[in-house]
Short mmCIF file of C-alpha atoms in Angstrom, two decimals:
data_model
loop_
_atom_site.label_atom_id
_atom_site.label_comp_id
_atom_site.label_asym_id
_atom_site.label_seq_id
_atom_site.Cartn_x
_atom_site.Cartn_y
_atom_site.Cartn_z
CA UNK A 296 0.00 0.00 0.00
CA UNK A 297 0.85 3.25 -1.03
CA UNK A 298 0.21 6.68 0.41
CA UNK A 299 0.57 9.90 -1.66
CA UNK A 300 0.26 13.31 0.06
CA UNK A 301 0.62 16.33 -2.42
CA UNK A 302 2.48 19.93 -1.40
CA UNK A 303 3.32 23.09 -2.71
CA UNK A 304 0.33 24.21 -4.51
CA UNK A 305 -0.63 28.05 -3.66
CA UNK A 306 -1.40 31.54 -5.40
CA UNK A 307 0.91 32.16 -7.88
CA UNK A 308 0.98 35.48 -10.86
CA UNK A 309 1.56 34.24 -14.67
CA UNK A 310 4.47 33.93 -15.52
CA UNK A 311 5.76 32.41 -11.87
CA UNK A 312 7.13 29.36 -10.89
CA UNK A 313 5.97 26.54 -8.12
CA UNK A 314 7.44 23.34 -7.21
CA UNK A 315 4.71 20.60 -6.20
CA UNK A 316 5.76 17.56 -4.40
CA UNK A 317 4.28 14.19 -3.54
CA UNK A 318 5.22 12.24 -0.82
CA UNK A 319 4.99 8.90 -0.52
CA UNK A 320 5.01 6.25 2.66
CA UNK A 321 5.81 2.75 2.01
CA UNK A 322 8.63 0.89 1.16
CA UNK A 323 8.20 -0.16 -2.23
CA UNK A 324 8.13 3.59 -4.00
CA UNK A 325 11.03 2.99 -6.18
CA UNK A 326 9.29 0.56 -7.56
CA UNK A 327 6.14 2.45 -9.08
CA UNK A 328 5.38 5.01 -12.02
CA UNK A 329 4.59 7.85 -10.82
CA UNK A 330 2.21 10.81 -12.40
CA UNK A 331 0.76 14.51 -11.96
CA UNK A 332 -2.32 14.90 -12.93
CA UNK A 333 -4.55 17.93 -13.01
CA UNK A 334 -8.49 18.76 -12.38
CA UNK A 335 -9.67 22.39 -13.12
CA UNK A 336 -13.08 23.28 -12.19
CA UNK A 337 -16.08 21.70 -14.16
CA UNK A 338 -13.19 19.99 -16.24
CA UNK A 339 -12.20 16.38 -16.06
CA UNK A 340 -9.02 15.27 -14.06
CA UNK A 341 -6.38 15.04 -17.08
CA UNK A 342 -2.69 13.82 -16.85
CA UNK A 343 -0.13 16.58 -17.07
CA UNK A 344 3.09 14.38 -16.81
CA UNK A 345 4.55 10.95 -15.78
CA UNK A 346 7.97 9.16 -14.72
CA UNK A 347 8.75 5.82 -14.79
CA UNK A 348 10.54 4.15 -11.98
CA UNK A 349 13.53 4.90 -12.33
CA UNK A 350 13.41 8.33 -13.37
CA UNK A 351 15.01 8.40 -16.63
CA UNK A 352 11.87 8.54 -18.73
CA UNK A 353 9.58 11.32 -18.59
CA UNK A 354 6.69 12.11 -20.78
CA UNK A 355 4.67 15.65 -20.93
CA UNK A 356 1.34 16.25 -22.19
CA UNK A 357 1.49 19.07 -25.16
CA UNK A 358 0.20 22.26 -23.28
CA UNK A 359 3.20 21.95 -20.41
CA UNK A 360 5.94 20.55 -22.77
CA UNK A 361 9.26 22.50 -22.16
CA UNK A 362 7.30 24.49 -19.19
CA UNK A 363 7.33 21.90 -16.76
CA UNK A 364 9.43 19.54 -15.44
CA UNK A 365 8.69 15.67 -13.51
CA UNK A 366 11.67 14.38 -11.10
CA UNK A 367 11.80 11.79 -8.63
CA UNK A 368 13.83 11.14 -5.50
CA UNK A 369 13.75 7.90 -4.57
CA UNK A 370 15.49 7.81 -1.91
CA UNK A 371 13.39 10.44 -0.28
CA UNK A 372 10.29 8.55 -1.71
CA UNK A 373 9.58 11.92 -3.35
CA UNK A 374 7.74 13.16 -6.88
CA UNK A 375 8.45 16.33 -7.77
CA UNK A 376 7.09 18.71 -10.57
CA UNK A 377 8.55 22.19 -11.30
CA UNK A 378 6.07 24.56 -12.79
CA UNK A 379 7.63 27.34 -14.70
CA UNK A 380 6.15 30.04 -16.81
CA UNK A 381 2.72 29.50 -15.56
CA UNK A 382 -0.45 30.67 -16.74
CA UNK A 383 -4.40 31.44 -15.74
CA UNK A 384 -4.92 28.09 -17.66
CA UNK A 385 -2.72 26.26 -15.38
CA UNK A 386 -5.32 26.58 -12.53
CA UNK A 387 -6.74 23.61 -11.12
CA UNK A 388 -6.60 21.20 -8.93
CA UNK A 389 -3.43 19.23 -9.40
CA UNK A 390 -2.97 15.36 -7.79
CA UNK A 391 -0.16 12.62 -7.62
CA UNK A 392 -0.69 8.98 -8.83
CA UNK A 393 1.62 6.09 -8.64
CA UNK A 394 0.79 2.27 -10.01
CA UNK A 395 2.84 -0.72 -11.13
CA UNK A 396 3.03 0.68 -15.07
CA UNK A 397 2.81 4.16 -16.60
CA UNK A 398 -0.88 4.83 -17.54
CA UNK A 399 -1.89 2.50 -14.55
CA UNK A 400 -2.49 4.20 -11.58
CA UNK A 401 -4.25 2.67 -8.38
CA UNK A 402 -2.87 4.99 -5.76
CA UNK A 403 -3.79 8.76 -5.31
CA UNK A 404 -3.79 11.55 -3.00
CA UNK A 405 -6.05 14.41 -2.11
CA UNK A 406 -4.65 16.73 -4.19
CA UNK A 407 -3.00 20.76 -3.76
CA UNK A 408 -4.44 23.56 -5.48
CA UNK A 409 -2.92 25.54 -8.01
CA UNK A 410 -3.94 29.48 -8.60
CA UNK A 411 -2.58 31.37 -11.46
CA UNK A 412 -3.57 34.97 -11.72
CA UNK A 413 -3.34 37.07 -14.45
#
């Protein structure tokens, strides 16, 4: 069992930069893929990048491509993702998943909210 427990997320202007982190308890998180997805309001939850387990592979979806960055530490059982140049559009809700593959997630946490003013 895995638990994820999201930080960092807070009021931020465009064009600003935030680090979110996920923490996670248990003993086997070098073992999972880990990914940050994001939920803004009335939207669905959508993924926003992912890292496999060892951290050498990292994928992006389109709209945060060269803006933001996925990292692990695993031996501080620790997801990171660095949010540069950020924009209104980047507002939402943004969560933490890990799970045996990329794509398949089974843990998750509660989530830390994003605000990006204009």
């Amino acid at each position: 069992q895995v638990q994820l427990v999201e930080s960092g997320g807070r009021l931020v202007q465009a064009g600003g930069s935030l680090r979110l982190s996920c923490a996670a308890s248990g003993r086997t998180f070098s073992g999972y893929a880990m990914g940050w997805f994001r939920q803004a309001p009335g939207k669905e939850r959508k993924a926003v990048a992912a890292i496999n387990w060892s951290g050498d592979s990292a994928y992006y979806v389109d709209s945060v491509e060269g803006r933001f960055t996925i990292s692990r530490d695993n031996a501080k059982n620790t997801v990171y993702l660095q949010m540069n140049s950020l924009k209104p559009e980047d507002t939402a809700v943004y969560y933490c998943a890990a799970g045996p593959k990329l794509g398949e997630y089974v843990h998750w946490g509660q989530g830390t909210q994003v605000t990006v003013s204009s």
